[in-house]
XYZ file of C-alpha atoms in Angstrom:
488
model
C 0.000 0.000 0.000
C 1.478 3.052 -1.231
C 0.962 6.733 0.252
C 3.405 8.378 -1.640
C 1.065 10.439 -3.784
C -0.618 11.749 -0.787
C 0.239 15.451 1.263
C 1.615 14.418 4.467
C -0.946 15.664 7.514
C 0.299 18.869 9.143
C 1.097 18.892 13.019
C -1.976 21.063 13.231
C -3.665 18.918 12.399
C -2.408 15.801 14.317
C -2.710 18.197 17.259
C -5.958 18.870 16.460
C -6.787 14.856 16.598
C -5.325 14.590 19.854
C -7.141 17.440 21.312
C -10.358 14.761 20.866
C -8.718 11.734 21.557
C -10.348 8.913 23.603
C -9.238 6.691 26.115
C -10.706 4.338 28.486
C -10.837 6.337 32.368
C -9.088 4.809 34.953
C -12.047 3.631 36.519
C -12.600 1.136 33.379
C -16.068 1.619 33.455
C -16.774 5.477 31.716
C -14.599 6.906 28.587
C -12.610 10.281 28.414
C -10.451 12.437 26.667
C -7.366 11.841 26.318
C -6.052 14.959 27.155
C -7.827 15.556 30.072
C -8.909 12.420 31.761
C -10.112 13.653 34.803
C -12.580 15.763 33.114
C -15.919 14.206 33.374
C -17.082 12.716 29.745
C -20.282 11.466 28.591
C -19.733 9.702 25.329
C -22.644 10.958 23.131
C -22.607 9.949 19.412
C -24.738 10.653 16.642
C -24.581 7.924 13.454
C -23.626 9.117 9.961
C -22.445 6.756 8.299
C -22.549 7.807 4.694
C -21.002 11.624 5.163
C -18.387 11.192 2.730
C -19.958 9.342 0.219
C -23.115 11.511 -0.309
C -22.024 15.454 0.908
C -20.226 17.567 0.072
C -17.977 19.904 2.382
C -21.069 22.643 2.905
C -23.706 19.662 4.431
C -20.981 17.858 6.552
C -20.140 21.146 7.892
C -24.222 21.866 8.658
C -24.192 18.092 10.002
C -22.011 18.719 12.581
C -21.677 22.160 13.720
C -26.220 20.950 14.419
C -24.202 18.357 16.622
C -21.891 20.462 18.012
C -24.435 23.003 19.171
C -26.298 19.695 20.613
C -23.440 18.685 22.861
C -22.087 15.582 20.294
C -19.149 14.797 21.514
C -18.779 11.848 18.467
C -19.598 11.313 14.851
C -19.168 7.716 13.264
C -18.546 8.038 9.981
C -17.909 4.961 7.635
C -14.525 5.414 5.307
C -15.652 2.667 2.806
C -19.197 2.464 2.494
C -21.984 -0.536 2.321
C -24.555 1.034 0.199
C -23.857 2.383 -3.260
C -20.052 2.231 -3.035
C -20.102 0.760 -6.581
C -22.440 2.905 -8.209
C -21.379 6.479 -7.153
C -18.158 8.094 -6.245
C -18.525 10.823 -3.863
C -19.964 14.194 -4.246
C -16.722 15.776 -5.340
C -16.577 12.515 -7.689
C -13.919 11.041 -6.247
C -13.580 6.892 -5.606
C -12.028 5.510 -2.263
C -9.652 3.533 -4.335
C -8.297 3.005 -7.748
C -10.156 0.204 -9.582
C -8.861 -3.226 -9.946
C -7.070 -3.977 -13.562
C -9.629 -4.256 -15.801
C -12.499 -2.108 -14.382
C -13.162 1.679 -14.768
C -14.110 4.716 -12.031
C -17.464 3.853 -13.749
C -20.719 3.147 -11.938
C -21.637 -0.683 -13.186
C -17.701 -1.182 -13.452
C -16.141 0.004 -10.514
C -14.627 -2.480 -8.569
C -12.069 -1.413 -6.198
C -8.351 -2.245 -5.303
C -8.510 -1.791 -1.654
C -4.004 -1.139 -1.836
C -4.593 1.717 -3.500
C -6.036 4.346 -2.058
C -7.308 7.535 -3.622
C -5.794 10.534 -2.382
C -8.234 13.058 -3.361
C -11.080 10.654 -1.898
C -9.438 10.736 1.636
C -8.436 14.406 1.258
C -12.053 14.630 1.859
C -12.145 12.924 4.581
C -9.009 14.804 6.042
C -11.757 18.296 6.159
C -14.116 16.547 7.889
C -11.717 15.342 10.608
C -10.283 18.514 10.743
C -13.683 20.749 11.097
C -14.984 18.559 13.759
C -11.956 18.709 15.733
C -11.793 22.690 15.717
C -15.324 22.047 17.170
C -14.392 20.051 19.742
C -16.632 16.708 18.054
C -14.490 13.219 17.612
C -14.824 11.300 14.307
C -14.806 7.893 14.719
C -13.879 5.855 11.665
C -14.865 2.656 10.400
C -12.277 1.709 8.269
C -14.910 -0.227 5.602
C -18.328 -1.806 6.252
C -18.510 -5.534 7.489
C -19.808 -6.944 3.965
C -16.846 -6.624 2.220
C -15.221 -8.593 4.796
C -17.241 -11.327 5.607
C -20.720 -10.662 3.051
C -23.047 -9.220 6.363
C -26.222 -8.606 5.585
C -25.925 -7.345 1.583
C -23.313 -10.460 0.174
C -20.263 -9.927 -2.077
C -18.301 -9.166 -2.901
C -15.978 -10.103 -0.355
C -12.717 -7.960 -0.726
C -10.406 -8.566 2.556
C -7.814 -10.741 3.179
C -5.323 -11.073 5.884
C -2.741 -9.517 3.706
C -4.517 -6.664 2.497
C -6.716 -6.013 5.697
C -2.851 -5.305 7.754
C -1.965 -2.956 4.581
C -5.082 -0.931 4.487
C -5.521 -0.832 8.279
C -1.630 0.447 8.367
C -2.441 2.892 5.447
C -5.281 4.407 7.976
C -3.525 4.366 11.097
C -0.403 5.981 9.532
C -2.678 8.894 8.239
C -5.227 8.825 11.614
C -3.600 8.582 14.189
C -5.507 9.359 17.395
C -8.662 8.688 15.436
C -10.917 5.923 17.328
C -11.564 3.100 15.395
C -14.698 0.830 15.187
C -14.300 -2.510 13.354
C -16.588 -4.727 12.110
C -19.876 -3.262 10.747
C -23.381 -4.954 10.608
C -21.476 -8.243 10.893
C -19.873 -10.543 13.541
C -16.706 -12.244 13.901
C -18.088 -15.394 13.018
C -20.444 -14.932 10.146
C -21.400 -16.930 6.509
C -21.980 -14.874 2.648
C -24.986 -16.903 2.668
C -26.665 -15.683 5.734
C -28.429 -13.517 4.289
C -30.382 -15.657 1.731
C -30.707 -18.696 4.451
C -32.805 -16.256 6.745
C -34.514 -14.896 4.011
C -35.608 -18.072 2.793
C -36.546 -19.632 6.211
C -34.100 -22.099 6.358
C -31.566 -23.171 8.852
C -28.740 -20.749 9.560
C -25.137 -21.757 8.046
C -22.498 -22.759 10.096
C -20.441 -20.098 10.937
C -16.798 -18.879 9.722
C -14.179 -17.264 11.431
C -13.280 -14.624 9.857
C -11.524 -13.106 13.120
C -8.000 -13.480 11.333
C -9.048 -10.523 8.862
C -10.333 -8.451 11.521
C -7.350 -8.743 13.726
C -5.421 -8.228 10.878
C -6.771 -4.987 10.237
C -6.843 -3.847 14.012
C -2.590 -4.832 13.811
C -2.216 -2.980 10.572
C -4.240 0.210 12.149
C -2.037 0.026 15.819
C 1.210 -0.347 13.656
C 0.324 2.671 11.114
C 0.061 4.776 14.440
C 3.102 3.872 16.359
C 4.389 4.593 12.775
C 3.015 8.157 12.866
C 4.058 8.472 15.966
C 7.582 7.731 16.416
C 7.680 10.229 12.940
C 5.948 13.247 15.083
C 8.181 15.985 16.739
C 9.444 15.516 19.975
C 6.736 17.904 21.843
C 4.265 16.156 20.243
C 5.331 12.715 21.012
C 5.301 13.698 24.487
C 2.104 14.939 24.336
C 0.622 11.759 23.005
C 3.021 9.365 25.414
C 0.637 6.938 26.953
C -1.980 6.786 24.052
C -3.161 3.979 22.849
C -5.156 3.284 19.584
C -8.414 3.402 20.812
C -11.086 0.743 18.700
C -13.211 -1.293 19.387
C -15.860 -4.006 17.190
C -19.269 -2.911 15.765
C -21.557 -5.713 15.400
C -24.660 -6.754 14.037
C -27.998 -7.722 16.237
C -28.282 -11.235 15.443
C -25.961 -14.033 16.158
C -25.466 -17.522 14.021
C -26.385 -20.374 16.713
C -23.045 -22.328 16.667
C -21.166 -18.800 17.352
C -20.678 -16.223 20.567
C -23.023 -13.529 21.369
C -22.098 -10.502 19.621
C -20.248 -8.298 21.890
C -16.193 -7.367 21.369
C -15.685 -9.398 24.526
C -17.334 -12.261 23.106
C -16.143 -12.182 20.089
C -12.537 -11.285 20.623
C -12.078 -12.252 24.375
C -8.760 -12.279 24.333
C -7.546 -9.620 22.046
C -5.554 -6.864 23.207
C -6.783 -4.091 20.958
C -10.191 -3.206 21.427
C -10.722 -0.391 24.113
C -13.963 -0.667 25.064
C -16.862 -3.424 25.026
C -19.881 -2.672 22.317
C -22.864 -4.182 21.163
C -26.025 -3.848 18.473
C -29.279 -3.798 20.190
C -30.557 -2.919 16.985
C -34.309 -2.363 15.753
C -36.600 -5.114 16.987
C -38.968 -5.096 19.569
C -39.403 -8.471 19.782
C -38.746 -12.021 17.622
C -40.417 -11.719 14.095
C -42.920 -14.135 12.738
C -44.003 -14.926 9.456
C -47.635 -13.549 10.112
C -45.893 -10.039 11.042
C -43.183 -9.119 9.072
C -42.345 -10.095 5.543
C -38.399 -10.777 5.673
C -36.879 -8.296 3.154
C -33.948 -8.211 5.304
C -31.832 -9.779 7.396
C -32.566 -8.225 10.399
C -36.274 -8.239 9.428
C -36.056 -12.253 8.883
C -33.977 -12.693 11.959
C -36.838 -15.076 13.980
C -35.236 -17.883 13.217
C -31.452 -16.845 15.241
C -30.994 -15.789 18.276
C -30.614 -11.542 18.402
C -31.160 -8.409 20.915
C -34.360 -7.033 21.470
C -34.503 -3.277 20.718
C -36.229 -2.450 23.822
C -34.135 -4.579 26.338
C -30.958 -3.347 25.622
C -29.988 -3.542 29.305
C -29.643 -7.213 28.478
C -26.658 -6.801 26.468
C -25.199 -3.860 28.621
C -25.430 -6.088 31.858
C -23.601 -8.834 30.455
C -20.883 -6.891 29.204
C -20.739 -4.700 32.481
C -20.065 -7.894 34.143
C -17.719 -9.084 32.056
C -13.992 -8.828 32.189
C -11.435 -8.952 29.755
C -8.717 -11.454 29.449
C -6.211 -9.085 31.681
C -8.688 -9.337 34.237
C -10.212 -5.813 34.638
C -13.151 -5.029 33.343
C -14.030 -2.262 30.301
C -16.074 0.631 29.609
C -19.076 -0.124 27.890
C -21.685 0.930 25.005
C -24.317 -0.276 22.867
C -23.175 1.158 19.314
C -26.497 0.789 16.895
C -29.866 1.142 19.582
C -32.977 1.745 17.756
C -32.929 4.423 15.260
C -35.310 7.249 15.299
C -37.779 7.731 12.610
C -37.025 4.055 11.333
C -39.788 1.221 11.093
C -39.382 -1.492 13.931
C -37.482 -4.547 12.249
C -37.081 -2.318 9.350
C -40.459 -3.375 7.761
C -43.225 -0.707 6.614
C -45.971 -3.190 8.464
C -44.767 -1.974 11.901
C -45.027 1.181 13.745
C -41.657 3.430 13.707
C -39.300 4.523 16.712
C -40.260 7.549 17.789
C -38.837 10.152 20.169
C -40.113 8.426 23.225
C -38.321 5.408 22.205
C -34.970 6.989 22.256
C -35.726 8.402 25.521
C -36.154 5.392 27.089
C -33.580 3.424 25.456
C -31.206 5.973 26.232
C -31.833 6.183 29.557
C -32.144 2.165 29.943
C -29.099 1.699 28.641
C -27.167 3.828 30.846
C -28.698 3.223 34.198
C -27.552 -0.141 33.201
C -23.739 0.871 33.221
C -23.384 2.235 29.886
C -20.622 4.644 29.260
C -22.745 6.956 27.060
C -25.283 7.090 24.245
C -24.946 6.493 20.403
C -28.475 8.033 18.985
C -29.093 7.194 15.246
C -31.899 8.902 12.625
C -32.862 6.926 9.551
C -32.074 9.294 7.431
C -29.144 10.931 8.491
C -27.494 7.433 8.654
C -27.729 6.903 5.362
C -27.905 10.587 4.175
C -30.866 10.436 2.138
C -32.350 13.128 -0.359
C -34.564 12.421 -3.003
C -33.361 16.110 -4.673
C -30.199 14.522 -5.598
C -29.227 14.050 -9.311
C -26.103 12.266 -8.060
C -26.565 9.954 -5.489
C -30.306 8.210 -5.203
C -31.871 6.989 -2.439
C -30.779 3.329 -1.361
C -33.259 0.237 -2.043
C -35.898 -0.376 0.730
C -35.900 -1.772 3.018
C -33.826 0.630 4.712
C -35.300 3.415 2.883
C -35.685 6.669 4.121
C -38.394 8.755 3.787
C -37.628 12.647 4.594
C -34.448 14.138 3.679
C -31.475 14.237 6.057
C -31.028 17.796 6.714
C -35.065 18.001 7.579
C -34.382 15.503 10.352
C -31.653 17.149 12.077
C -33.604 18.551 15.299
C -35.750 15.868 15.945
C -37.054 14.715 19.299
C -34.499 12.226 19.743
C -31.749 14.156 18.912
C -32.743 16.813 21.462
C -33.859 14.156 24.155
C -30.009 12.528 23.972
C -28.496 16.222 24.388
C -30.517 16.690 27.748
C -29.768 13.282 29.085
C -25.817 13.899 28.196
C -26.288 17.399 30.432
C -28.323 15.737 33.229
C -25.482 12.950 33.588
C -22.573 15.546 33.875
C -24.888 17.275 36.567
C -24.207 14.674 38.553
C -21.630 15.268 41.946
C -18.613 13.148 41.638
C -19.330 11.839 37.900
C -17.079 8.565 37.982
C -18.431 7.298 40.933
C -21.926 6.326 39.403
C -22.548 2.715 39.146
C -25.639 0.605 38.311
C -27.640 -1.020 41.048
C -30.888 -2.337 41.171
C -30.614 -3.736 44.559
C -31.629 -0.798 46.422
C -35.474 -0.942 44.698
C -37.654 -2.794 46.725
C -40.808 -2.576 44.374
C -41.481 -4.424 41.457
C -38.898 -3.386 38.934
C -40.713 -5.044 36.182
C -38.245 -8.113 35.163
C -39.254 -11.580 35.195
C -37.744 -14.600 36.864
C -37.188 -16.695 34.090
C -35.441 -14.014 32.358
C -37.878 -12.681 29.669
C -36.665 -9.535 28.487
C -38.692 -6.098 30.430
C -39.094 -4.396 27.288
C -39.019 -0.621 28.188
C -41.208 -1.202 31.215
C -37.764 -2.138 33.222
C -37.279 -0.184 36.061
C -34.060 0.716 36.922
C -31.701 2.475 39.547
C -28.212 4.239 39.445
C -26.511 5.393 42.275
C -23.202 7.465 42.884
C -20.900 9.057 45.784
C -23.845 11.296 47.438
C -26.990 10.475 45.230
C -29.048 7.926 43.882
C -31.165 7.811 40.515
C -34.651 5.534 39.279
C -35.942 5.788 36.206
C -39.440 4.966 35.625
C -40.436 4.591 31.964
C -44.150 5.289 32.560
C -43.829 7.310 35.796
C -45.540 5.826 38.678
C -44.431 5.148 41.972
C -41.212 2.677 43.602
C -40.405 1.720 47.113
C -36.267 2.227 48.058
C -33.865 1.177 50.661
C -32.222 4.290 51.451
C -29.429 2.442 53.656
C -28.810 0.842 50.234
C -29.194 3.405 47.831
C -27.289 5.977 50.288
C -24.954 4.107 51.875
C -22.706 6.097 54.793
């Protein structure tokens, strides 16, 4: 993989990717910056996956100074993308890569060489990074969407190897450093191309393949590109970055093949070294599908028949990776990456009502009473950038569609609901401190014995140094220990 075509990044702006760094706190159970990790940090994200495939520089800068203003502290942002990637370049008409001998930078012939990155594609990508960062927003980067590593949920073509994984992850890391990093993408570790079409036609799942080789080859390639970087920096900024780490971690999909883990990082790379921080998909399901409900257009949609998260108990997921700790025996902050998007149809099908702002409200608060380290909200739309006005890049086939356009969807319920719970949580006296604990509510808290999921009726407490928190979905009334919930 050759970069010798491409500018070099300044120290400005390497600076300026420091200045939002993240890094696991020393209490291994919240995030932080970097530079100041004694700062209190609520890790609040907003999904838009498709920013620089389908704007250009004016809408990405509207995207995320609305953010900004919102208290975002994140933006994930996919570098390679999993809808259209073929058909368009993007809207400066530039391709992520230079096509494979024998095909054109033509839509219908574009196939990519993932070793050879396109300068002017990434020099693209370079504004965004830098813009956010003067506005004090991280950009977290998926390297490329799952499918072209293991097929997820759209098939071939598969384009990642261990070879070229380590050489593209390198390329990335060399260029990014100090830019988190979220693997994986609508897919797990352990994963089958033909998925899709088994779920889809009701049959029994596949048996799974590892492809956890590829994926680890790519984390290696992105942590040597950065000590790379690094060790290249001058001397006051190496010390300023001594004791980072490349921060990534592994975005996965909902649903699980039966012979493999659950879909977690910690599950699914247990004893890996390089992911910072445990995530999961709770994903866009309120409960198992059935034939009489949802026609199975997609995956997710068709997912009945394997096991998968239940958008409404995502304190399921949460609580088991709370609990769990990694291979060096200490436990790790915590986050649920893809909860239920607003303004998108439950299990992506037009027969069932859509998430609404309530919805986010109480997932988001669900989620972190139940130890998560922050909030990642998501609008249908804005995910994938849609706009029907465009003459370049058309709306992608249902059932994913979108129906409003992006920039109309910007100050939605949701989106306002996750700034105000990001602002109550900081509010909170001695921030770290906060822990989950339902053991101090001595009224019904809504859960079941035998383990069927609450659904967003679960009631839930959170407690700190000096205070303690409930949350009641639908109001009401709750009984509490005070010895427990205030202990001396």
């Amino acid at each position: 993989m050759t970069a010798s075509t491409f500018n070099p990044r300044t120290k400005s702006e390497h600076l300026a990717s420091l200045s939002v760094a993240l890094a696991p706190h020393s209490s291994w159970r919240h995030l932080s910056r970097f530079s100041r990790p004694n700062e209190p940090y609520f890790h609040l994200s907003d999904t838009a996956w498709a920013t620089c495939h389908r704007l250009d520089y004016k809408e990405a800068e509207l995207l995320i100074r609305n953010r900004a203003d919102k208290g975002f502290t994140c933006i994930m942002i996919v570098v390679f993308v999993q809808h259209g990637a073929f058909l368009y370049p993007n809207r400066e008409g530039h391709w992520p890569f230079a096509p494979l001998e024998g095909h054109q930078e033509k839509s219908g012939d574009y196939l990519p060489d993932v070793t050879r990155p396109n300068p002017e594609y990434f020099e693209f990508v370079d504004k965004v990074l830098n813009l956010a960062a003067s506005l004090g927003v991280t950009i977290a980067l998926l390297p490329t969407w799952g499918r072209y590593v293991t097929g997820g949920y759209y098939g071939s073509p598969i384009l990642f190897n261990k070879e070229n994984a380590y050489e593209y992850g390198r390329f990335l890391g060399h260029r990014y450093p100090f830019v988190p990093w979220f693997l994986g993408g609508d897919t797990n570790r352990y994963w089958h191309p033909d998925t899709l079409q088994s779920i889809k036609d009701g049959k029994a799942p596949p048996a799974s393949i590892d492809y956890g080789p590829v994926f680890e080859a790519m984390a290696n390639g992105l942590i040597d590109g950065e000590r790379a970087a690094v060790a290249e920096m001058d001397a006051d900024l190496q010390t300023l970055a001594q004791g980072y780490k490349p921060f990534m971690t592994f975005h996965s999909a909902s649903c699980w093949l039966p012979d493999a883990p659950i879909p977690t990082a910690s599950a699914q790379f247990p004893n890996a070294t390089w992911w910072s921080f445990d995530s999961c998909q709770s994903g866009h399901h309120d409960s198992l599908v059935t034939e009489d409900t949802v026609t199975g257009s997609h995956a997710q949609a068709g997912a009945g028949n394997i096991p998968m998260w239940l958008g409404r108990s995502s304190y399921q997921a949460i609580r088991q990776m709370y609990e769990t700790k990694h291979s060096d025996g200490v436990p790790r902050p915590c986050l649920d990456l893809e909860p239920h998007y607003e303004n998108t149809h439950q299990h992506w099908s037009y027969e069932m009502p859509k998430w609404v702002g309530a919805d986010i409200r109480n997932g988001g608060w669900q989620a972190i009473f139940a130890g998560a380290c922050g909030y990642v909200y998501g609008c249908n739309s804005i995910i994938q950038m849609h706009n029907d006005r465009s003459k370049t890049h058309l709306p992608i086939v249902p059932p994913t569609t979108a129906y409003t356009n992006w920039y109309l969807e910007l100050d939605l319920e949701g989106a306002y609901s996750a700034s105000i719970m990001r602002r109550i949580m900081l509010s909170l006296p001695d921030y770290f401190s906060r822990i989950p604990d339902q053991n101090f509510i001595t009224s019904d808290t809504q859960e079941s014995a035998d383990g069927t999921a609450a659904g967003d009726k679960l009631i839930s407490g959170m407690r700190g140094e000096g205070w303690a928190m409930v949350h009641l979905p639908y109001g009401g009334s709750v009984e509490v220990d005070l010895s427990k919930a205030l202990p001396s």
